[in-house]
Amino acid sequence: MGENIQIQNVMDQLNKWLIKLPQEIRLMSETEVTERPQPHKWSRKEILGHLCDSAINNLERFIKIQYEEQPYVLNG
């Protein structure tokens, strides 16, 4: 039962950010979103792009793993 509560908590937090993040970004200027805090650091836009790219790749993995032979071997 405790595991279900933890999973629900994670899902609630993800849903909160899915609603909140677009609202927060709309309040920022293009400069705020694209400006790098330091030359070697990513901008907010780059970080968001990286997170979206990772999410798409992980979604593909989650779907694919359901149809692969068991045990599933992760490729690097």
PDB file of C-alpha atoms in Angstrom:
ATOM      1  CA  MET A   1       0.000   0.000   0.000  1.00  0.00           C
ATOM      2  CA  GLY A   2       2.879   2.405   0.829  1.00  0.00           C
ATOM      3  CA  GLU A   3       4.377   1.902  -2.633  1.00  0.00           C
ATOM      4  CA  ASN A   4       1.077   2.946  -4.242  1.00  0.00           C
ATOM      5  CA  ILE A   5       1.099   6.146  -2.177  1.00  0.00           C
ATOM      6  CA  GLN A   6       4.676   6.884  -3.292  1.00  0.00           C
ATOM      7  CA  ILE A   7       3.810   6.275  -6.942  1.00  0.00           C
ATOM      8  CA  GLN A   8       0.724   8.488  -6.615  1.00  0.00           C
ATOM      9  CA  ASN A   9       2.866  11.213  -5.020  1.00  0.00           C
ATOM     10  CA  VAL A  10       5.329  11.098  -7.934  1.00  0.00           C
ATOM     11  CA  MET A  11       2.456  11.219 -10.426  1.00  0.00           C
ATOM     12  CA  ASP A  12       0.892  14.170  -8.585  1.00  0.00           C
ATOM     13  CA  GLN A  13       4.206  16.056  -8.630  1.00  0.00           C
ATOM     14  CA  LEU A  14       4.718  15.367 -12.349  1.00  0.00           C
ATOM     15  CA  ASN A  15       1.189  16.540 -13.139  1.00  0.00           C
ATOM     16  CA  LYS A  16       1.766  19.679 -11.069  1.00  0.00           C
ATOM     17  CA  TRP A  17       4.878  20.525 -13.088  1.00  0.00           C
ATOM     18  CA  LEU A  18       3.167  19.730 -16.393  1.00  0.00           C
ATOM     19  CA  ILE A  19       0.660  22.456 -15.550  1.00  0.00           C
ATOM     20  CA  LYS A  20       3.003  24.883 -13.780  1.00  0.00           C
ATOM     21  CA  LEU A  21       5.984  24.876 -16.150  1.00  0.00           C
ATOM     22  CA  PRO A  22       4.199  26.274 -19.231  1.00  0.00           C
ATOM     23  CA  GLN A  23       2.651  28.977 -17.049  1.00  0.00           C
ATOM     24  CA  GLU A  24       6.050  29.918 -15.604  1.00  0.00           C
ATOM     25  CA  ILE A  25       7.768  30.009 -18.990  1.00  0.00           C
ATOM     26  CA  ARG A  26       5.053  32.253 -20.461  1.00  0.00           C
ATOM     27  CA  LEU A  27       5.866  34.806 -17.752  1.00  0.00           C
ATOM     28  CA  MET A  28       9.545  34.943 -18.776  1.00  0.00           C
ATOM     29  CA  SER A  29      11.008  37.081 -21.515  1.00  0.00           C
ATOM     30  CA  GLU A  30      12.875  35.485 -24.413  1.00  0.00           C
ATOM     31  CA  THR A  31      16.105  36.820 -22.888  1.00  0.00           C
ATOM     32  CA  GLU A  32      15.387  35.144 -19.532  1.00  0.00           C
ATOM     33  CA  VAL A  33      14.682  31.841 -21.255  1.00  0.00           C
ATOM     34  CA  THR A  34      17.676  31.850 -23.623  1.00  0.00           C
ATOM     35  CA  GLU A  35      20.307  33.566 -21.471  1.00  0.00           C
ATOM     36  CA  ARG A  36      23.046  31.317 -20.122  1.00  0.00           C
ATOM     37  CA  PRO A  37      23.963  32.058 -16.475  1.00  0.00           C
ATOM     38  CA  GLN A  38      27.606  31.304 -17.320  1.00  0.00           C
ATOM     39  CA  PRO A  39      29.286  30.451 -20.635  1.00  0.00           C
ATOM     40  CA  HIS A  40      29.559  26.748 -19.781  1.00  0.00           C
ATOM     41  CA  LYS A  41      26.036  26.493 -18.262  1.00  0.00           C
ATOM     42  CA  TRP A  42      22.828  25.754 -20.163  1.00  0.00           C
ATOM     43  CA  SER A  43      20.011  28.238 -20.559  1.00  0.00           C
ATOM     44  CA  ARG A  44      16.529  27.432 -19.256  1.00  0.00           C
ATOM     45  CA  LYS A  45      15.432  26.725 -22.825  1.00  0.00           C
ATOM     46  CA  GLU A  46      18.332  24.298 -23.358  1.00  0.00           C
ATOM     47  CA  ILE A  47      17.567  22.502 -20.083  1.00  0.00           C
ATOM     48  CA  LEU A  48      13.897  22.159 -21.017  1.00  0.00           C
ATOM     49  CA  GLY A  49      14.846  20.886 -24.480  1.00  0.00           C
ATOM     50  CA  HIS A  50      17.175  18.310 -22.932  1.00  0.00           C
ATOM     51  CA  LEU A  51      14.449  17.137 -20.532  1.00  0.00           C
ATOM     52  CA  CYS A  52      11.942  16.816 -23.394  1.00  0.00           C
ATOM     53  CA  ASP A  53      14.455  14.869 -25.492  1.00  0.00           C
ATOM     54  CA  SER A  54      15.210  12.538 -22.571  1.00  0.00           C
ATOM     55  CA  ALA A  55      11.499  12.014 -21.908  1.00  0.00           C
ATOM     56  CA  ILE A  56      10.860  11.050 -25.536  1.00  0.00           C
ATOM     57  CA  ASN A  57      13.785   8.614 -25.545  1.00  0.00           C
ATOM     58  CA  ASN A  58      12.699   7.068 -22.240  1.00  0.00           C
ATOM     59  CA  LEU A  59       9.100   6.736 -23.407  1.00  0.00           C
ATOM     60  CA  GLU A  60      10.356   4.791 -26.420  1.00  0.00           C
ATOM     61  CA  ARG A  61      12.365   2.530 -24.089  1.00  0.00           C
ATOM     62  CA  PHE A  62       9.386   1.943 -21.784  1.00  0.00           C
ATOM     63  CA  ILE A  63       7.175   0.956 -24.692  1.00  0.00           C
ATOM     64  CA  LYS A  64       9.830  -1.211 -26.341  1.00  0.00           C
ATOM     65  CA  ILE A  65      10.706  -3.082 -23.134  1.00  0.00           C
ATOM     66  CA  GLN A  66       7.140  -4.424 -22.918  1.00  0.00           C
ATOM     67  CA  TYR A  67       7.627  -6.364 -26.147  1.00  0.00           C
ATOM     68  CA  GLU A  68      11.220  -7.570 -25.769  1.00  0.00           C
ATOM     69  CA  GLU A  69      12.252 -10.996 -24.589  1.00  0.00           C
ATOM     70  CA  GLN A  70      12.858 -11.280 -20.869  1.00  0.00           C
ATOM     71  CA  PRO A  71      15.181 -10.490 -19.246  1.00  0.00           C
ATOM     72  CA  TYR A  72      15.552  -7.237 -21.104  1.00  0.00           C
ATOM     73  CA  VAL A  73      19.161  -6.157 -21.682  1.00  0.00           C
ATOM     74  CA  LEU A  74      19.810  -2.411 -21.659  1.00  0.00           C
ATOM     75  CA  ASN A  75      21.952  -1.090 -24.479  1.00  0.00           C
ATOM     76  CA  GLY A  76      24.379   1.717 -23.743  1.00  0.00           C
TER      77      GLY A  76
END
